[in-house]
Amino acid sequence: MELVQMQKSLQDYTKSLFLEGVLDSQFLQLQQLQDESNPDFVSQVVTLFFQDSDRILNDLSLSLDQQVVDFKKVDPHVHQLKGSSSSIGAQRVKNACVVFRTFCEQQNVEGCHRCLQQVKQEYYLVKNRLETLFKLEQQIVASGGVIPAMELGF
Amino acid sequence: MVVAFSEMMVRIRKLVTSRPIFVIFVLAFLVFVFGCIPVTIWRRTTKDVTNEIASITEDLQSSLVSEVENIGKFTYQKTSSSTTGLARIIDSYLTNNDIHFKNIQTQIAPVLFQAYSTIPQVSQVLYVSTDGLLFSYKTELNASVAVFANSSSSNSSGKGDYTWYKQTIDQITGRLIGNATKIKPVDVTHKDWFQAAQRNHTMTFVGAGLGGEVNETMFQCVVSLDSKKGVVLLGFPVKTLIGTLNHLDLQGGQLYLWTKEGTLIVPESSLNATFFTSNGSICFRRESSRTLSSHCIHGNCSSSAYQVVIGGSKLQAFCSVLEVSGVPLRYTLMFPNKERTPSIGSASLYLLVAAMFLGLCWPLGFVYFMVNAAGREMHMRATLINQMEATQQAERKSMNKSEAFARASHDIRGSLAGITGLIDICHDSEEVRHGSELETSLKLVNGCTKDLLDLLNSVLDTSKIESGKMQLKEEEFNLAKLVEDVIDFFHPVAMKKGVDVVLDMHDGSVFKCSNVRGDGGKLKQILNNLVSNAVKFTVEGHILIRAWAQRTSSNVVLASDNEGGLSKFSKCIKNKDQSSTSRRDNGNMMEFVFEVDDTGKGIPMEMRKSVFENYVQVRETDQGQQGTGLGLGIVQSLVRLMGGEIRIIDKAMGEKGTCFQFNVLLSVASESQLSRQDMELEEGNYKPWAIKTSLGGSMSIRNMSPRLHNWLSSSPKQERSRVVLLLKDGERRKVTEKYIKSLGIKVTVVEKWEHLNHALERLLGFSRQGSMGRAECGSLSSSSRELPLIGMDGIDSRSQTPKRTRHGFSPAFLLVIDAETGDFLELHDIVEQFRRGLHHGQSCKVVWLNGPSGSESLEGNIICSKPLHGSCLNRVLKMLPEFGGTEPKEDKQGAFKPSEDEFLSGKRVMVVDDNRITSSVATRKLKKMGVSEVKQCYSGKEAVNLVSKWLTQRELEEEGSTQMFLPFDYIFMDCQMPEMDGYEATREIRKMEEQYGGGLHIPIIAVSGHDHGSREAIETIQAGMDAFMEKHLNHDQLAKVIREITKQGMGSLN
């Protein structure tokens, strides 16, 4: 009974993530790619994403705090972040990155700072949510259940 | 830039403003200078002339005066001395104191006569004695007479009382001849002049002559004898003087001569005034109409000029005393003073004034016009500047707008994509039950989003076209398929409204060159727009899309339904010419003509031109229809971009709706000529040139391309199969029938399902008859079995050509039946019955349109759910033995779905991406698709190194090996990477491959976050990549890309 409830709440939670726009269809595709041969694919990728993103955000903060901001350095970082967030379906991070890049092109330091904050905010949000999601999944797995497959609408 | 420009303009404006003033100054100066010179010259000349005239006049007048004086002086100058001489002679004759008439007559008369005849001009010679005896000769009326006073008469009382006689004389001797006549006596001795002469010895006077009836006025000179015995008188006529004076040219002047006593001698002519003397001065009285004015000149006026005004006319008078034979006479010369000098002066003044006037008026007028013109010019310049500024501003605004549009588009599209995604999520979630209200709402929302996206796209297209950024892509595509796709897309929508969308391939010319190069996307957009409009505005009837190709060189007017037969004929000839010349000219470009013909409300005549303008909608017809009115504007721009023109064609009277026709120029892909056969086989196409037949005269039911006639020219005839058509929609029926007939296949059209049975029975009868005939005669030819079907209810068979079977295959029946025309089971029964009745060996195939699923299990039955036109129709027709008799492979709808293992299984792939996450996701995806080995590279350099390493290894190991095998079947290359990006990496790899040689080519697929068709996408192809894909390796897209690459690879190997 409890397991079913847990499964249901996981489903609801996942759905809410989509509705909030934290995740997009790409994440569903990721989940689809996960199978018996590679059972931890999603978490692996997401962990990779967390590692990368933490590093990138750190670098970005450092770069932007400099007296003279080297936008040639900043832009590839943002591009990287955009690519990886897009790959895991963290679309709000991705969108923030898109805006960030336009500011980079304009060499707008203030805008970049604002965007960095925005990106960070979105990143922590998605990180938080995904961690919760994985925690829920782990709970289900721990209690011997199966993670319900999301329906694919895309 | 702009500021400098405007400054310059201001300066120019100032210059322009100051110019008229400058011109005025210059002109005024010129007028002053050039006016002064002639004025001074004039003045001087006038003065000179005046002076000269004055002096000449003076000379003239003084000479006149002197001449008059000369005349006076030299006329009768010797009168006084002659008289004195005569007196002396007579005195000498009078010796005795007492003088008798006898003495006088004998002694003095001859002397007198001598004097009379010798002294020139004398008209009277007279002697008077103191006591009054008188004897004289005188000239009277050109005859000389003698006048004498005789005392011998009876009267002897005293002195002076004599009788006077006149008697003619002998002109030579002076003797008295004839009778003496008595005349009136004159008391001579008591006359003044007689007494004055007695006193003063001599005396002269002017007076009338003595004796005789006619006594003219004479200058008379009287001298008394020294002995006091009488006086002698010589008289000279005044007439002579007057005559001399009269001969004088007075230069317009007048001469007045008078004696001291006031007797006027010469009143030459009057100045309209009477002349009289009073108190020694002369006066002129002039009687004008009212007043009686008189002017007097003092008598002793000097010879200098004296101004007289008589009756308004000024006169110059010269007075002097003239002594003629001792008689002092006064004369006055009057010259009319007509003010010659002032008149010259005034004339020159008038001239001057006129010149000044002209000289002032002309520049003034000129200046006026100049000022006017300058004003106008300034105004225009100002307007131009304003306009230019406004234009620039408008352009800038427009540019900004376009840019803003372009910028906003990305965001709006993104948001819209998000909305669509979310809707799909909602839709798929369990909460939304099927059929619930929420679901319908979601569907509606989805529809709205799509509309919004369309709208956005059209607005963007407009702005793109406006800013001239719209560029045509150059890619190869299948035109026939494109047209069909468009129609298939709209078909279900239209069918919902009960409107059929029919594709009319006309003469199949599009199929012949369907592989074209050009911008397929834009062409699709054009067609989409037109067809969607047609669908939108058509409530009932059908929408017909016609397409055909023609040579670009042809100037043939596009064929339309209402053209006459003659023009069709001429077109036919023209086309023949073209077909002969087409090979010669480089005809790679073809003109494709499309017509979208609907039966909607139509567009009113007056709106037809403006309908292609942006933001224009036909108000009367768009009730409740939404849209921006941008559609047709975009369509027109796109059509023009493709080198064509769009217009609305007039439909025949009574026909409803609108017919849009447009043409585009597309280059036919060069290999299409070669691959045509393959393509058509692949597409399930017919081979039109396999059947060569002459068709009967019933071909031109509707307009038929003459080209068709060309390739269906007379040739070996053969038996053909028959197609039976039972279709619901009339227009489709017509089009399909015509099309099949154009291929040389006999068609039987059944309009209602009730007639199907009857028609089939008829056909059956034919076939039996035919086969029997064949059996009986043993020959393959039979002309008798062709019975006309005309006249049967609802059945229309129009192609009636005699035919013979030449080839081995037997003709087949193809039944194309729309299952929706009637009850399917009943129809099925009829068909089954027909099938049973067929002769052995005759085949019958049935195609059910829109048939219920499951029926295909029946033998020979094929279900076709797509509208019967284009490739679907071709596939169906391909079942006929003439076209190969193959069964269509995939009749059902649904995209070609290759199995997952099919195209990537066992392949080795390299993924180049600097992003670990993206890379691993891609890897995972590819593995899922069956890829056996994925090599991940995190930079372009790494990939290049890997390839080069492999190539060198290969060279070392397997030299001489002819077998080619690639290290990787595909490389997925991210475009944007640090250090070395995808483009550069690709170029490097391609370079290495070239060095290696042997036609080595690793397919590289670009993966990028950018759109298809963006600049980046084109760049990838330029860099040498084989294909372009959006990120998130989409399954279908990947499949398509790989299929294309494989095809290319095959092509290049071959």
mmCIF file of C-alpha atoms in Angstrom, chain B residues 309-439:
data_model
loop_
_atom_site.group_PDB
_atom_site.id
_atom_site.type_symbol
_atom_site.label_atom_id
_atom_site.label_comp_id
_atom_site.label_asym_id
_atom_site.label_seq_id
_atom_site.Cartn_x
_atom_site.Cartn_y
_atom_site.Cartn_z
ATOM 1 C CA VAL B 309 1.703 134.766 -79.879
ATOM 2 C CA ILE B 310 -1.270 134.795 -82.105
ATOM 3 C CA GLY B 311 -4.120 132.572 -81.263
ATOM 4 C CA GLY B 312 -2.054 130.015 -79.453
ATOM 5 C CA SER B 313 0.567 129.650 -82.172
ATOM 6 C CA LYS B 314 3.865 131.195 -81.470
ATOM 7 C CA LEU B 315 5.451 133.254 -84.133
ATOM 8 C CA GLN B 316 8.756 134.917 -84.520
ATOM 9 C CA ALA B 317 8.603 138.308 -86.079
ATOM 10 C CA PHE B 318 11.362 140.286 -87.777
ATOM 11 C CA CYS B 319 10.610 143.937 -88.533
ATOM 12 C CA SER B 320 12.578 146.361 -90.640
ATOM 13 C CA VAL B 321 12.258 149.337 -92.969
ATOM 14 C CA LEU B 322 12.618 148.700 -96.647
ATOM 15 C CA GLU B 323 13.169 151.592 -99.035
ATOM 16 C CA VAL B 324 11.950 150.921 -102.503
ATOM 17 C CA SER B 325 12.728 153.668 -105.006
ATOM 18 C CA GLY B 326 12.807 156.111 -102.262
ATOM 19 C CA VAL B 327 9.564 155.111 -100.675
ATOM 20 C CA PRO B 328 10.145 153.850 -97.159
ATOM 21 C CA LEU B 329 8.143 150.690 -96.575
ATOM 22 C CA ARG B 330 7.844 148.687 -93.433
ATOM 23 C CA TYR B 331 7.824 145.002 -93.535
ATOM 24 C CA THR B 332 7.485 142.179 -91.050
ATOM 25 C CA LEU B 333 8.622 138.630 -91.505
ATOM 26 C CA MET B 334 6.764 136.153 -89.402
ATOM 27 C CA PHE B 335 8.066 132.678 -88.860
ATOM 28 C CA PRO B 336 5.965 130.138 -87.181
ATOM 29 C CA ASN B 337 7.960 129.196 -84.142
ATOM 30 C CA LYS B 338 6.980 125.568 -83.896
ATOM 31 C CA GLU B 339 9.389 124.956 -80.998
ATOM 32 C CA ARG B 340 11.643 122.664 -82.845
ATOM 33 C CA THR B 341 14.161 122.494 -80.035
ATOM 34 C CA PRO B 342 11.733 121.684 -77.304
ATOM 35 C CA SER B 343 10.113 119.024 -79.447
ATOM 36 C CA ILE B 344 13.443 117.287 -79.929
ATOM 37 C CA GLY B 345 14.064 117.597 -76.239
ATOM 38 C CA SER B 346 10.723 116.152 -75.347
ATOM 39 C CA ALA B 347 11.125 113.354 -77.874
ATOM 40 C CA SER B 348 14.400 112.396 -76.336
ATOM 41 C CA LEU B 349 12.817 112.703 -72.947
ATOM 42 C CA TYR B 350 10.043 110.363 -73.950
ATOM 43 C CA LEU B 351 12.586 107.954 -75.296
ATOM 44 C CA LEU B 352 14.567 108.191 -72.153
ATOM 45 C CA VAL B 353 11.544 107.637 -70.000
ATOM 46 C CA ALA B 354 10.522 104.686 -72.096
ATOM 47 C CA ALA B 355 14.024 103.258 -71.907
ATOM 48 C CA MET B 356 14.126 103.809 -68.192
ATOM 49 C CA PHE B 357 10.766 102.232 -67.841
ATOM 50 C CA LEU B 358 11.846 99.231 -69.835
ATOM 51 C CA GLY B 359 15.179 99.125 -68.140
ATOM 52 C CA LEU B 360 13.493 99.119 -64.765
ATOM 53 C CA CYS B 361 10.581 96.915 -65.628
ATOM 54 C CA TRP B 362 12.592 94.205 -67.240
ATOM 55 C CA PRO B 363 14.961 93.593 -64.343
ATOM 56 C CA LEU B 364 12.148 94.053 -61.903
ATOM 57 C CA GLY B 365 10.105 91.473 -63.694
ATOM 58 C CA PHE B 366 13.110 89.259 -63.980
ATOM 59 C CA VAL B 367 13.862 89.644 -60.325
ATOM 60 C CA TYR B 368 10.271 88.946 -59.528
ATOM 61 C CA PHE B 369 10.369 85.720 -61.449
ATOM 62 C CA MET B 370 13.727 84.833 -60.003
ATOM 63 C CA VAL B 371 12.476 85.385 -56.514
ATOM 64 C CA ASN B 372 9.416 83.387 -57.284
ATOM 65 C CA ALA B 373 11.426 80.559 -58.748
ATOM 66 C CA ALA B 374 13.907 80.630 -55.926
ATOM 67 C CA GLY B 375 11.072 80.589 -53.448
ATOM 68 C CA ARG B 376 9.533 77.611 -55.132
ATOM 69 C CA GLU B 377 12.856 75.879 -55.373
ATOM 70 C CA MET B 378 13.531 76.515 -51.734
ATOM 71 C CA HIS B 379 10.188 75.210 -50.812
ATOM 72 C CA MET B 380 10.807 72.115 -52.857
ATOM 73 C CA ARG B 381 14.223 71.647 -51.405
ATOM 74 C CA ALA B 382 12.858 71.980 -47.940
ATOM 75 C CA THR B 383 10.155 69.476 -48.761
ATOM 76 C CA LEU B 384 12.713 67.152 -50.261
ATOM 77 C CA ILE B 385 14.880 67.381 -47.197
ATOM 78 C CA ASN B 386 11.900 66.737 -45.007
ATOM 79 C CA GLN B 387 10.882 63.853 -47.156
ATOM 80 C CA MET B 388 14.359 62.439 -47.130
ATOM 81 C CA GLU B 389 14.515 62.701 -43.414
ATOM 82 C CA ALA B 390 11.137 61.141 -43.112
ATOM 83 C CA THR B 391 12.139 58.365 -45.468
ATOM 84 C CA GLN B 392 15.310 57.722 -43.572
ATOM 85 C CA GLN B 393 13.423 57.701 -40.366
ATOM 86 C CA ALA B 394 10.836 55.378 -41.791
ATOM 87 C CA GLU B 395 13.511 53.098 -43.104
ATOM 88 C CA ARG B 396 15.271 53.094 -39.810
ATOM 89 C CA LYS B 397 12.043 52.385 -38.045
ATOM 90 C CA SER B 398 11.258 49.637 -40.437
ATOM 91 C CA MET B 399 14.700 48.139 -39.971
ATOM 92 C CA ASN B 400 14.372 48.353 -36.245
ATOM 93 C CA LYS B 401 10.976 46.788 -36.447
ATOM 94 C CA SER B 402 12.255 43.964 -38.564
ATOM 95 C CA GLU B 403 15.137 43.400 -36.211
ATOM 96 C CA ALA B 404 12.878 43.521 -33.237
ATOM 97 C CA PHE B 405 10.634 41.008 -34.925
ATOM 98 C CA ALA B 406 13.526 38.730 -35.615
ATOM 99 C CA ARG B 407 14.740 39.018 -32.059
ATOM 100 C CA ALA B 408 11.360 38.513 -30.562
ATOM 101 C CA SER B 409 10.642 35.560 -32.782
ATOM 102 C CA HIS B 410 13.064 33.310 -31.040
ATOM 103 C CA ASP B 411 11.600 33.977 -27.642
ATOM 104 C CA ILE B 412 8.036 33.734 -28.798
ATOM 105 C CA ARG B 413 8.722 30.529 -30.606
ATOM 106 C CA GLY B 414 10.428 29.139 -27.567
ATOM 107 C CA SER B 415 7.501 29.995 -25.354
ATOM 108 C CA LEU B 416 5.072 28.563 -27.829
ATOM 109 C CA ALA B 417 7.075 25.372 -28.040
ATOM 110 C CA GLY B 418 6.939 25.235 -24.260
ATOM 111 C CA ILE B 419 3.209 25.644 -24.273
ATOM 112 C CA THR B 420 2.811 22.903 -26.834
ATOM 113 C CA GLY B 421 5.008 20.621 -24.808
ATOM 114 C CA LEU B 422 3.098 21.286 -21.643
ATOM 115 C CA ILE B 423 -0.171 20.691 -23.367
ATOM 116 C CA ASP B 424 1.107 17.404 -24.653
ATOM 117 C CA ILE B 425 2.201 16.426 -21.149
ATOM 118 C CA CYS B 426 -1.195 17.275 -19.801
ATOM 119 C CA HIS B 427 -2.788 15.448 -22.605
ATOM 120 C CA ASP B 428 -0.862 12.326 -21.961
ATOM 121 C CA SER B 429 -1.278 12.343 -18.225
ATOM 122 C CA GLU B 430 -3.788 10.112 -16.655
ATOM 123 C CA GLU B 431 -5.692 12.908 -15.056
ATOM 124 C CA VAL B 432 -7.089 13.989 -18.312
ATOM 125 C CA ARG B 433 -9.636 11.438 -19.169
ATOM 126 C CA HIS B 434 -10.384 10.704 -22.725
ATOM 127 C CA GLY B 435 -13.357 12.666 -23.909
ATOM 128 C CA SER B 436 -13.440 14.917 -20.904
ATOM 129 C CA GLU B 437 -13.977 18.625 -21.093
ATOM 130 C CA LEU B 438 -10.416 19.254 -20.108
ATOM 131 C CA GLU B 439 -9.185 17.246 -23.034
#
